[in-house]
């Protein structure tokens, strides 16, 4: 009996190898998916492990019987009937399974030891960070700091990963939500960003929270009158929440709208999304700002937007001196490195993140701890 273990990408690859090496009569004893390479669950590749066996026909019959008698379990007949072969195979199958469990255990221990004594090259970690959608330049910076911070003898995978997270968390910096702001009279907040990213929905979520949870008085203003549906959308929320809404068709109407809300704690202003390629972005903004002393701006970005487009959007708003980053649609994204990328690119504080369509539930303060967790895939 000859038993062989194969690590292959799929069953057809296994079949070819088994046929070539063990011949047409080989029997498959066990197949399972296993992870190879990598350390502690990272960078691993899933492969198929196939254990196959062949009842070796090479030896002359006599010798074969002798050698088999020595190794075969007691109850198996020396003369090979097909049924016996089957039961022998069954026996072997069990043995293989037990063995596999043992090997698994050993491999695991070996891997852990290997990780502790031999750290991976920096480039592997840079690749790992890039896989999380973190820009290469940022990944390199992080690893430079890691190299400086961790003394050689404590360099193991665990401590490198922890250091990467601590540095990334530092990069994410402060978080500025409305409820932590000093009271303005009132505090005026402007929601800017491309069409469809979730400005109106997010504004409604924040308004709802400020009213329902913080007991604050709110006024809503919408300058998005390009589409009737856009006005209706905010009107519906304002009715449900019992928060007054002013619709302005021209920037000049902002003055009287703001006057009406002068006793409110917060005024949230929704704007029309424009393409970030539009030259009017700045003039639209300047027009509104003629009538506002001071406004805090939320630049709303969807996590479904790729880095290149996000960068273009940021560029198109470069006339803004201050703003806060607000990321929507985290529920639709697969990697979250762009939160870090955008933070590093702009240097602007994070504020909220939104995680679904439901008002008011699907919004959270941009908790750095949680963001690190999702960037590093641990949520
Ligand atoms: N999956 C998901 N959808 C969202 C989220 N926020 C908003 N949306 C949806 O995105 C679409 C556009 O939202 P809207 O607020 O009208 O975007 P606006 O054009 O920027 O005002 C709507 O269908 C929203 O329900 C979110 O966090 N996750
Ligand atoms: Mg809108």
GROMACS .gro file of C-alpha atoms and ligand atoms in nm:
model
  408
    1UNK     CA    1   0.000   0.000   0.000
    2UNK     CA    2   0.138   0.337  -0.100
    3UNK     CA    3  -0.014   0.655   0.040
    4UNK     CA    4   0.061   0.998  -0.091
    5UNK     CA    5  -0.049   1.347   0.002
    6UNK     CA    6  -0.099   1.613  -0.265
    7UNK     CA    7  -0.142   1.987  -0.226
    8UNK     CA    8  -0.319   2.116  -0.535
    9UNK     CA    9  -0.537   2.399  -0.654
   10UNK     CA   10  -0.830   2.184  -0.753
   11UNK     CA   11  -0.948   1.830  -0.793
   12UNK     CA   12  -0.861   1.801  -1.161
   13UNK     CA   13  -0.500   1.890  -1.087
   14UNK     CA   14  -0.504   1.624  -0.816
   15UNK     CA   15  -0.648   1.363  -1.054
   16UNK     CA   16  -0.376   1.426  -1.311
   17UNK     CA   17  -0.099   1.397  -1.054
   18UNK     CA   18  -0.249   1.092  -0.889
   19UNK     CA   19  -0.300   0.911  -1.220
   20UNK     CA   20   0.057   0.991  -1.324
   21UNK     CA   21   0.222   0.890  -1.001
   22UNK     CA   22  -0.004   0.621  -0.856
   23UNK     CA   23  -0.178   0.495  -1.166
   24UNK     CA   24  -0.538   0.442  -1.269
   25UNK     CA   25  -0.623   0.219  -0.971
   26UNK     CA   26  -0.542   0.475  -0.705
   27UNK     CA   27  -0.811   0.547  -0.452
   28UNK     CA   28  -0.876   0.882  -0.291
   29UNK     CA   29  -0.882   0.850   0.086
   30UNK     CA   30  -0.941   1.202   0.195
   31UNK     CA   31  -0.982   1.552   0.055
   32UNK     CA   32  -1.011   1.881   0.238
   33UNK     CA   33  -0.933   2.246   0.199
   34UNK     CA   34  -0.641   2.375   0.399
   35UNK     CA   35  -0.458   2.702   0.433
   36UNK     CA   36  -0.089   2.711   0.365
   37UNK     CA   37   0.184   2.965   0.408
   38UNK     CA   38   0.124   3.299   0.571
   39UNK     CA   39   0.145   3.362   0.939
   40UNK     CA   40  -0.126   3.354   1.198
   41UNK     CA   41  -0.400   3.354   0.945
   42UNK     CA   42  -0.261   3.633   0.730
   43UNK     CA   43  -0.164   3.612   0.366
   44UNK     CA   44  -0.270   3.251   0.358
   45UNK     CA   45  -0.361   3.065   0.046
   46UNK     CA   46  -0.633   2.801   0.041
   47UNK     CA   47  -0.533   2.480  -0.133
   48UNK     CA   48  -0.683   2.139  -0.168
   49UNK     CA   49  -0.521   1.854   0.014
   50UNK     CA   50  -0.584   1.515  -0.142
   51UNK     CA   51  -0.463   1.193   0.012
   52UNK     CA   52  -0.459   0.904  -0.230
   53UNK     CA   53  -0.348   0.545  -0.202
   54UNK     CA   54  -0.266   0.260  -0.430
   55UNK     CA   55  -0.248  -0.107  -0.352
   56UNK     CA   56   0.109  -0.148  -0.473
   57UNK     CA   57   0.134  -0.406  -0.750
   58UNK     CA   58   0.510  -0.382  -0.792
   59UNK     CA   59   0.628  -0.653  -0.557
   60UNK     CA   60   0.611  -1.023  -0.653
   61UNK     CA   61   0.309  -1.187  -0.497
   62UNK     CA   62   0.497  -1.386  -0.232
   63UNK     CA   63   0.709  -1.106  -0.092
   64UNK     CA   64   0.411  -0.886  -0.103
   65UNK     CA   65   0.208  -1.115   0.119
   66UNK     CA   66   0.488  -1.134   0.375
   67UNK     CA   67   0.543  -0.763   0.394
   68UNK     CA   68   0.172  -0.701   0.408
   69UNK     CA   69   0.122  -0.954   0.680
   70UNK     CA   70   0.364  -0.759   0.893
   71UNK     CA   71   0.196  -0.425   0.857
   72UNK     CA   72  -0.168  -0.504   0.798
   73UNK     CA   73  -0.415  -0.504   1.088
   74UNK     CA   74  -0.489  -0.858   1.219
   75UNK     CA   75  -0.836  -0.908   1.081
   76UNK     CA   76  -0.749  -0.849   0.718
   77UNK     CA   77  -0.722  -1.154   0.501
   78UNK     CA   78  -0.390  -1.216   0.327
   79UNK     CA   79  -0.556  -1.298   0.000
   80UNK     CA   80  -0.686  -0.993  -0.168
   81UNK     CA   81  -1.049  -1.005  -0.262
   82UNK     CA   82  -1.201  -0.674  -0.375
   83UNK     CA   83  -1.411  -0.660  -0.055
   84UNK     CA   84  -1.100  -0.696   0.158
   85UNK     CA   85  -0.927  -0.421  -0.032
   86UNK     CA   86  -1.225  -0.206   0.040
   87UNK     CA   87  -1.220  -0.270   0.411
   88UNK     CA   88  -0.848  -0.213   0.414
   89UNK     CA   89  -0.906   0.116   0.242
   90UNK     CA   90  -1.168   0.204   0.499
   91UNK     CA   91  -0.923   0.130   0.775
   92UNK     CA   92  -0.664   0.340   0.603
   93UNK     CA   93  -0.911   0.617   0.555
   94UNK     CA   94  -0.963   0.635   0.929
   95UNK     CA   95  -0.592   0.628   0.994
   96UNK     CA   96  -0.533   0.905   0.745
   97UNK     CA   97  -0.795   1.116   0.913
   98UNK     CA   98  -0.639   1.071   1.256
   99UNK     CA   99  -0.300   1.143   1.109
  100UNK     CA  100  -0.420   1.456   0.941
  101UNK     CA  101  -0.545   1.590   1.272
  102UNK     CA  102  -0.206   1.526   1.427
  103UNK     CA  103  -0.016   1.681   1.137
  104UNK     CA  104  -0.243   1.982   1.158
  105UNK     CA  105  -0.149   2.032   1.516
  106UNK     CA  106   0.222   1.999   1.449
  107UNK     CA  107   0.210   2.230   1.148
  108UNK     CA  108   0.032   2.491   1.351
  109UNK     CA  109   0.290   2.483   1.628
  110UNK     CA  110   0.574   2.494   1.377
  111UNK     CA  111   0.424   2.793   1.208
  112UNK     CA  112   0.387   2.982   1.534
  113UNK     CA  113   0.750   2.915   1.623
  114UNK     CA  114   0.863   3.020   1.279
  115UNK     CA  115   0.671   3.344   1.307
  116UNK     CA  116   0.828   3.430   1.638
  117UNK     CA  117   1.182   3.366   1.533
  118UNK     CA  118   1.178   3.491   1.179
  119UNK     CA  119   0.982   3.807   1.099
  120UNK     CA  120   0.862   3.868   0.747
  121UNK     CA  121   1.031   4.120   0.525
  122UNK     CA  122   0.903   4.474   0.532
  123UNK     CA  123   0.779   4.442   0.174
  124UNK     CA  124   0.537   4.169   0.280
  125UNK     CA  125   0.379   4.404   0.529
  126UNK     CA  126   0.362   4.683   0.276
  127UNK     CA  127   0.180   4.445   0.042
  128UNK     CA  128  -0.048   4.349   0.327
  129UNK     CA  129  -0.138   4.714   0.391
  130UNK     CA  130  -0.191   4.771   0.019
  131UNK     CA  131  -0.434   4.482   0.018
  132UNK     CA  132  -0.638   4.682   0.267
  133UNK     CA  133  -0.649   4.959   0.004
  134UNK     CA  134  -0.396   5.166   0.192
  135UNK     CA  135  -0.189   5.372  -0.048
  136UNK     CA  136   0.165   5.249  -0.098
  137UNK     CA  137   0.321   5.576   0.017
  138UNK     CA  138   0.127   5.557   0.343
  139UNK     CA  139   0.204   5.189   0.386
  140UNK     CA  140   0.574   5.269   0.347
  141UNK     CA  141   0.554   5.550   0.600
  142UNK     CA  142   0.383   5.323   0.848
  143UNK     CA  143   0.647   5.055   0.806
  144UNK     CA  144   0.929   5.310   0.840
  145UNK     CA  145   0.788   5.412   1.176
  146UNK     CA  146   0.742   5.049   1.275
  147UNK     CA  147   1.108   4.982   1.197
  148UNK     CA  148   1.213   5.272   1.413
  149UNK     CA  149   0.981   5.192   1.700
  150UNK     CA  150   1.035   4.823   1.749
  151UNK     CA  151   1.372   4.706   1.866
  152UNK     CA  152   1.514   4.415   1.667
  153UNK     CA  153   1.471   4.148   1.932
  154UNK     CA  154   1.102   4.207   1.982
  155UNK     CA  155   1.031   4.204   1.610
  156UNK     CA  156   0.776   3.935   1.563
  157UNK     CA  157   0.464   3.930   1.358
  158UNK     CA  158   0.236   4.008   1.649
  159UNK     CA  159   0.425   4.317   1.761
  160UNK     CA  160   0.467   4.444   1.405
  161UNK     CA  161   0.094   4.414   1.342
  162UNK     CA  162   0.016   4.591   1.667
  163UNK     CA  163   0.260   4.870   1.590
  164UNK     CA  164   0.105   4.914   1.243
  165UNK     CA  165  -0.236   4.954   1.403
  166UNK     CA  166  -0.118   5.200   1.665
  167UNK     CA  167   0.045   5.414   1.396
  168UNK     CA  168  -0.260   5.396   1.169
  169UNK     CA  169  -0.479   5.495   1.462
  170UNK     CA  170  -0.256   5.795   1.527
  171UNK     CA  171  -0.284   5.892   1.162
  172UNK     CA  172  -0.664   5.888   1.187
  173UNK     CA  173  -0.633   6.173   1.435
  174UNK     CA  174  -0.912   6.358   1.607
  175UNK     CA  175  -1.281   6.299   1.550
  176UNK     CA  176  -1.523   6.591   1.540
  177UNK     CA  177  -1.892   6.526   1.573
  178UNK     CA  178  -2.160   6.791   1.618
  179UNK     CA  179  -2.257   6.699   1.970
  180UNK     CA  180  -1.902   6.765   2.088
  181UNK     CA  181  -1.891   7.112   1.936
  182UNK     CA  182  -1.921   7.418   2.153
  183UNK     CA  183  -2.270   7.557   2.117
  184UNK     CA  184  -2.295   7.814   1.840
  185UNK     CA  185  -2.582   8.057   1.813
  186UNK     CA  186  -2.688   7.855   1.630
  187UNK     CA  187  -2.423   7.616   1.502
  188UNK     CA  188  -2.453   7.608   1.124
  189UNK     CA  189  -2.355   7.294   0.932
  190UNK     CA  190  -2.327   7.260   0.560
  191UNK     CA  191  -2.329   6.923   0.383
  192UNK     CA  192  -2.127   6.918   0.062
  193UNK     CA  193  -2.025   6.640  -0.172
  194UNK     CA  194  -2.106   6.471  -0.502
  195UNK     CA  195  -2.458   6.366  -0.599
  196UNK     CA  196  -2.587   6.044  -0.458
  197UNK     CA  197  -2.325   5.993  -0.188
  198UNK     CA  198  -2.587   6.020   0.085
  199UNK     CA  199  -2.582   6.386   0.195
  200UNK     CA  200  -2.957   6.419   0.250
  201UNK     CA  201  -2.993   6.081   0.420
  202UNK     CA  202  -2.696   6.153   0.646
  203UNK     CA  203  -2.825   6.498   0.735
  204UNK     CA  204  -3.159   6.340   0.832
  205UNK     CA  205  -2.981   6.080   1.045
  206UNK     CA  206  -2.783   6.347   1.228
  207UNK     CA  207  -3.089   6.568   1.272
  208UNK     CA  208  -3.283   6.276   1.414
  209UNK     CA  209  -3.007   6.191   1.661
  210UNK     CA  210  -2.964   6.548   1.777
  211UNK     CA  211  -3.337   6.579   1.838
  212UNK     CA  212  -3.418   6.236   1.975
  213UNK     CA  213  -3.101   6.159   2.170
  214UNK     CA  214  -2.952   6.498   2.256
  215UNK     CA  215  -3.281   6.685   2.290
  216UNK     CA  216  -3.154   6.970   2.076
  217UNK     CA  217  -3.360   7.209   1.868
  218UNK     CA  218  -3.286   7.185   1.499
  219UNK     CA  219  -3.368   7.376   1.184
  220UNK     CA  220  -3.326   7.224   0.840
  221UNK     CA  221  -3.259   7.418   0.522
  222UNK     CA  222  -3.231   7.273   0.177
  223UNK     CA  223  -3.071   7.450  -0.112
  224UNK     CA  224  -3.115   7.144  -0.329
  225UNK     CA  225  -3.406   7.249  -0.541
  226UNK     CA  226  -3.285   7.115  -0.872
  227UNK     CA  227  -3.501   6.811  -0.831
  228UNK     CA  228  -3.847   6.808  -0.677
  229UNK     CA  229  -3.773   6.466  -0.533
  230UNK     CA  230  -3.478   6.605  -0.340
  231UNK     CA  231  -3.700   6.858  -0.162
  232UNK     CA  232  -3.967   6.597  -0.099
  233UNK     CA  233  -3.711   6.363   0.051
  234UNK     CA  234  -3.605   6.612   0.317
  235UNK     CA  235  -3.963   6.732   0.369
  236UNK     CA  236  -4.065   6.380   0.456
  237UNK     CA  237  -3.789   6.348   0.715
  238UNK     CA  238  -3.868   6.690   0.859
  239UNK     CA  239  -4.234   6.594   0.901
  240UNK     CA  240  -4.158   6.260   1.059
  241UNK     CA  241  -3.908   6.416   1.298
  242UNK     CA  242  -4.110   6.729   1.363
  243UNK     CA  243  -3.820   6.950   1.263
  244UNK     CA  244  -3.894   7.267   1.061
  245UNK     CA  245  -3.760   7.287   0.706
  246UNK     CA  246  -3.694   7.591   0.494
  247UNK     CA  247  -3.652   7.549   0.120
  248UNK     CA  248  -3.440   7.811  -0.052
  249UNK     CA  249  -3.438   7.861  -0.425
  250UNK     CA  250  -3.173   8.132  -0.425
  251UNK     CA  251  -2.878   8.193  -0.200
  252UNK     CA  252  -3.024   8.528  -0.094
  253UNK     CA  253  -3.318   8.349   0.068
  254UNK     CA  254  -3.072   8.197   0.310
  255UNK     CA  255  -3.071   8.515   0.515
  256UNK     CA  256  -3.437   8.498   0.609
  257UNK     CA  257  -3.424   8.120   0.656
  258UNK     CA  258  -3.137   8.156   0.900
  259UNK     CA  259  -3.319   8.435   1.076
  260UNK     CA  260  -3.614   8.205   1.136
  261UNK     CA  261  -3.381   7.955   1.297
  262UNK     CA  262  -3.182   8.203   1.504
  263UNK     CA  263  -3.295   8.042   1.830
  264UNK     CA  264  -3.217   7.687   1.727
  265UNK     CA  265  -2.921   7.496   1.863
  266UNK     CA  266  -2.821   7.367   1.521
  267UNK     CA  267  -2.907   7.446   1.163
  268UNK     CA  268  -2.827   7.180   0.907
  269UNK     CA  269  -2.809   7.289   0.543
  270UNK     CA  270  -2.844   7.040   0.258
  271UNK     CA  271  -2.695   7.132  -0.076
  272UNK     CA  272  -2.738   7.017  -0.431
  273UNK     CA  273  -2.482   6.767  -0.538
  274UNK     CA  274  -2.284   6.870  -0.836
  275UNK     CA  275  -2.034   6.680  -1.035
  276UNK     CA  276  -1.692   6.735  -0.887
  277UNK     CA  277  -1.582   6.824  -1.238
  278UNK     CA  278  -1.813   7.124  -1.234
  279UNK     CA  279  -1.652   7.466  -1.232
  280UNK     CA  280  -1.950   7.601  -1.040
  281UNK     CA  281  -1.864   7.421  -0.717
  282UNK     CA  282  -1.677   7.715  -0.579
  283UNK     CA  283  -1.917   7.984  -0.700
  284UNK     CA  284  -2.216   7.790  -0.555
  285UNK     CA  285  -2.034   7.774  -0.227
  286UNK     CA  286  -1.922   8.137  -0.223
  287UNK     CA  287  -2.276   8.246  -0.298
  288UNK     CA  288  -2.416   8.062   0.003
  289UNK     CA  289  -2.136   8.177   0.228
  290UNK     CA  290  -2.216   8.543   0.163
  291UNK     CA  291  -2.506   8.496   0.402
  292UNK     CA  292  -2.340   8.281   0.665
  293UNK     CA  293  -2.095   8.408   0.927
  294UNK     CA  294  -1.947   8.077   1.003
  295UNK     CA  295  -2.038   7.727   0.897
  296UNK     CA  296  -1.887   7.391   0.972
  297UNK     CA  297  -1.862   7.186   0.657
  298UNK     CA  298  -1.907   6.815   0.619
  299UNK     CA  299  -1.755   6.684   0.301
  300UNK     CA  300  -1.954   6.370   0.235
  301UNK     CA  301  -1.782   6.090   0.048
  302UNK     CA  302  -1.906   5.743  -0.036
  303UNK     CA  303  -1.686   5.447   0.050
  304UNK     CA  304  -1.789   5.291  -0.280
  305UNK     CA  305  -1.579   5.554  -0.459
  306UNK     CA  306  -1.228   5.449  -0.554
  307UNK     CA  307  -0.922   5.636  -0.432
  308UNK     CA  308  -0.852   5.810  -0.761
  309UNK     CA  309  -1.201   5.957  -0.778
  310UNK     CA  310  -1.195   6.047  -0.412
  311UNK     CA  311  -0.873   6.233  -0.473
  312UNK     CA  312  -1.033   6.421  -0.762
  313UNK     CA  313  -1.327   6.512  -0.542
  314UNK     CA  314  -1.093   6.644  -0.273
  315UNK     CA  315  -0.911   6.843  -0.539
  316UNK     CA  316  -1.233   6.998  -0.661
  317UNK     CA  317  -1.305   7.122  -0.309
  318UNK     CA  318  -0.960   7.259  -0.246
  319UNK     CA  319  -1.108   7.609  -0.214
  320UNK     CA  320  -1.243   7.500   0.127
  321UNK     CA  321  -1.015   7.590   0.413
  322UNK     CA  322  -1.171   7.371   0.676
  323UNK     CA  323  -1.401   7.075   0.660
  324UNK     CA  324  -1.467   6.743   0.821
  325UNK     CA  325  -1.461   6.411   0.642
  326UNK     CA  326  -1.781   6.209   0.651
  327UNK     CA  327  -1.781   5.863   0.495
  328UNK     CA  328  -2.102   5.694   0.383
  329UNK     CA  329  -2.194   5.346   0.261
  330UNK     CA  330  -1.942   5.154   0.467
  331UNK     CA  331  -2.187   4.866   0.437
  332UNK     CA  332  -2.126   4.851   0.062
  333UNK     CA  333  -1.748   4.870   0.075
  334UNK     CA  334  -1.508   4.577   0.083
  335UNK     CA  335  -1.191   4.754   0.199
  336UNK     CA  336  -1.161   5.057   0.420
  337UNK     CA  337  -0.805   5.177   0.368
  338UNK     CA  338  -0.943   5.482   0.187
  339UNK     CA  339  -1.054   5.628   0.520
  340UNK     CA  340  -0.690   5.639   0.621
  341UNK     CA  341  -0.580   5.754   0.275
  342UNK     CA  342  -0.821   6.044   0.271
  343UNK     CA  343  -0.735   6.145   0.623
  344UNK     CA  344  -0.364   6.153   0.542
  345UNK     CA  345  -0.428   6.326   0.209
  346UNK     CA  346  -0.640   6.606   0.354
  347UNK     CA  347  -0.534   6.630   0.715
  348UNK     CA  348  -0.899   6.704   0.796
  349UNK     CA  349  -1.075   6.552   1.095
  350UNK     CA  350  -1.305   6.254   1.066
  351UNK     CA  351  -1.663   6.295   1.183
  352UNK     CA  352  -1.924   6.030   1.118
  353UNK     CA  353  -1.951   5.712   0.918
  354UNK     CA  354  -2.276   5.571   0.784
  355UNK     CA  355  -2.350   5.206   0.746
  356UNK     CA  356  -2.682   5.169   0.567
  357UNK     CA  357  -2.995   5.335   0.437
  358UNK     CA  358  -3.195   5.333   0.754
  359UNK     CA  359  -3.270   5.669   0.920
  360UNK     CA  360  -3.172   5.734   1.197
  361UNK     CA  361  -2.998   5.409   1.290
  362UNK     CA  362  -2.725   5.366   1.034
  363UNK     CA  363  -2.481   5.630   1.146
  364UNK     CA  364  -2.199   5.628   1.398
  365UNK     CA  365  -1.931   5.853   1.525
  366UNK     CA  366  -1.611   5.769   1.338
  367UNK     CA  367  -1.465   5.562   1.621
  368UNK     CA  368  -1.093   5.523   1.549
  369UNK     CA  369  -1.073   5.191   1.725
  370UNK     CA  370  -1.352   5.047   1.510
  371UNK     CA  371  -1.210   5.196   1.193
  372UNK     CA  372  -0.877   5.031   1.262
  373UNK     CA  373  -1.060   4.706   1.318
  374UNK     CA  374  -1.242   4.720   0.987
  375UNK     CA  375  -0.938   4.839   0.794
  376UNK     CA  376  -0.745   4.545   0.934
  377UNK     CA  377  -1.033   4.310   0.867
  378UNK     CA  378  -1.116   4.214   1.221
  379UNK     CA  379  -1.471   4.338   1.255
  380LIG     N1  380  -2.603   5.128   0.151
  380LIG     C1  381  -2.608   5.256   0.189
  380LIG     N2  382  -2.683   5.342   0.120
  380LIG     C2  383  -2.687   5.470   0.162
  380LIG     C3  384  -2.616   5.516   0.275
  380LIG     N3  385  -2.640   5.648   0.289
  380LIG     C4  386  -2.723   5.682   0.190
  380LIG     N4  387  -2.753   5.577   0.112
  380LIG     C5  388  -2.839   5.572  -0.007
  380LIG     O1  389  -2.780   5.642  -0.113
  380LIG     C6  390  -2.880   5.697  -0.196
  380LIG     C7  391  -2.854   5.846  -0.215
  380LIG     O2  392  -2.872   5.911  -0.091
  380LIG     P1  393  -2.902   6.066  -0.080
  380LIG     O3  394  -2.905   6.100   0.066
  380LIG     O4  395  -3.022   6.104  -0.159
  380LIG     O5  396  -2.772   6.126  -0.149
  380LIG     P2  397  -2.740   6.278  -0.189
  380LIG     O6  398  -2.766   6.290  -0.333
  380LIG     O7  399  -2.595   6.296  -0.158
  380LIG     O8  400  -2.827   6.364  -0.104
  380LIG     C8  401  -3.013   5.668  -0.127
  380LIG     O9  402  -3.069   5.556  -0.187
  380LIG     C9  403  -2.973   5.638   0.015
  380LIG    O10  404  -3.064   5.553   0.081
  380LIG    C10  405  -2.536   5.419   0.348
  380LIG    O11  406  -2.469   5.446   0.447
  380LIG     N5  407  -2.537   5.292   0.299
  381LIG    MG1  408  -2.961   6.512  -0.158
   0.00000   0.00000   0.00000
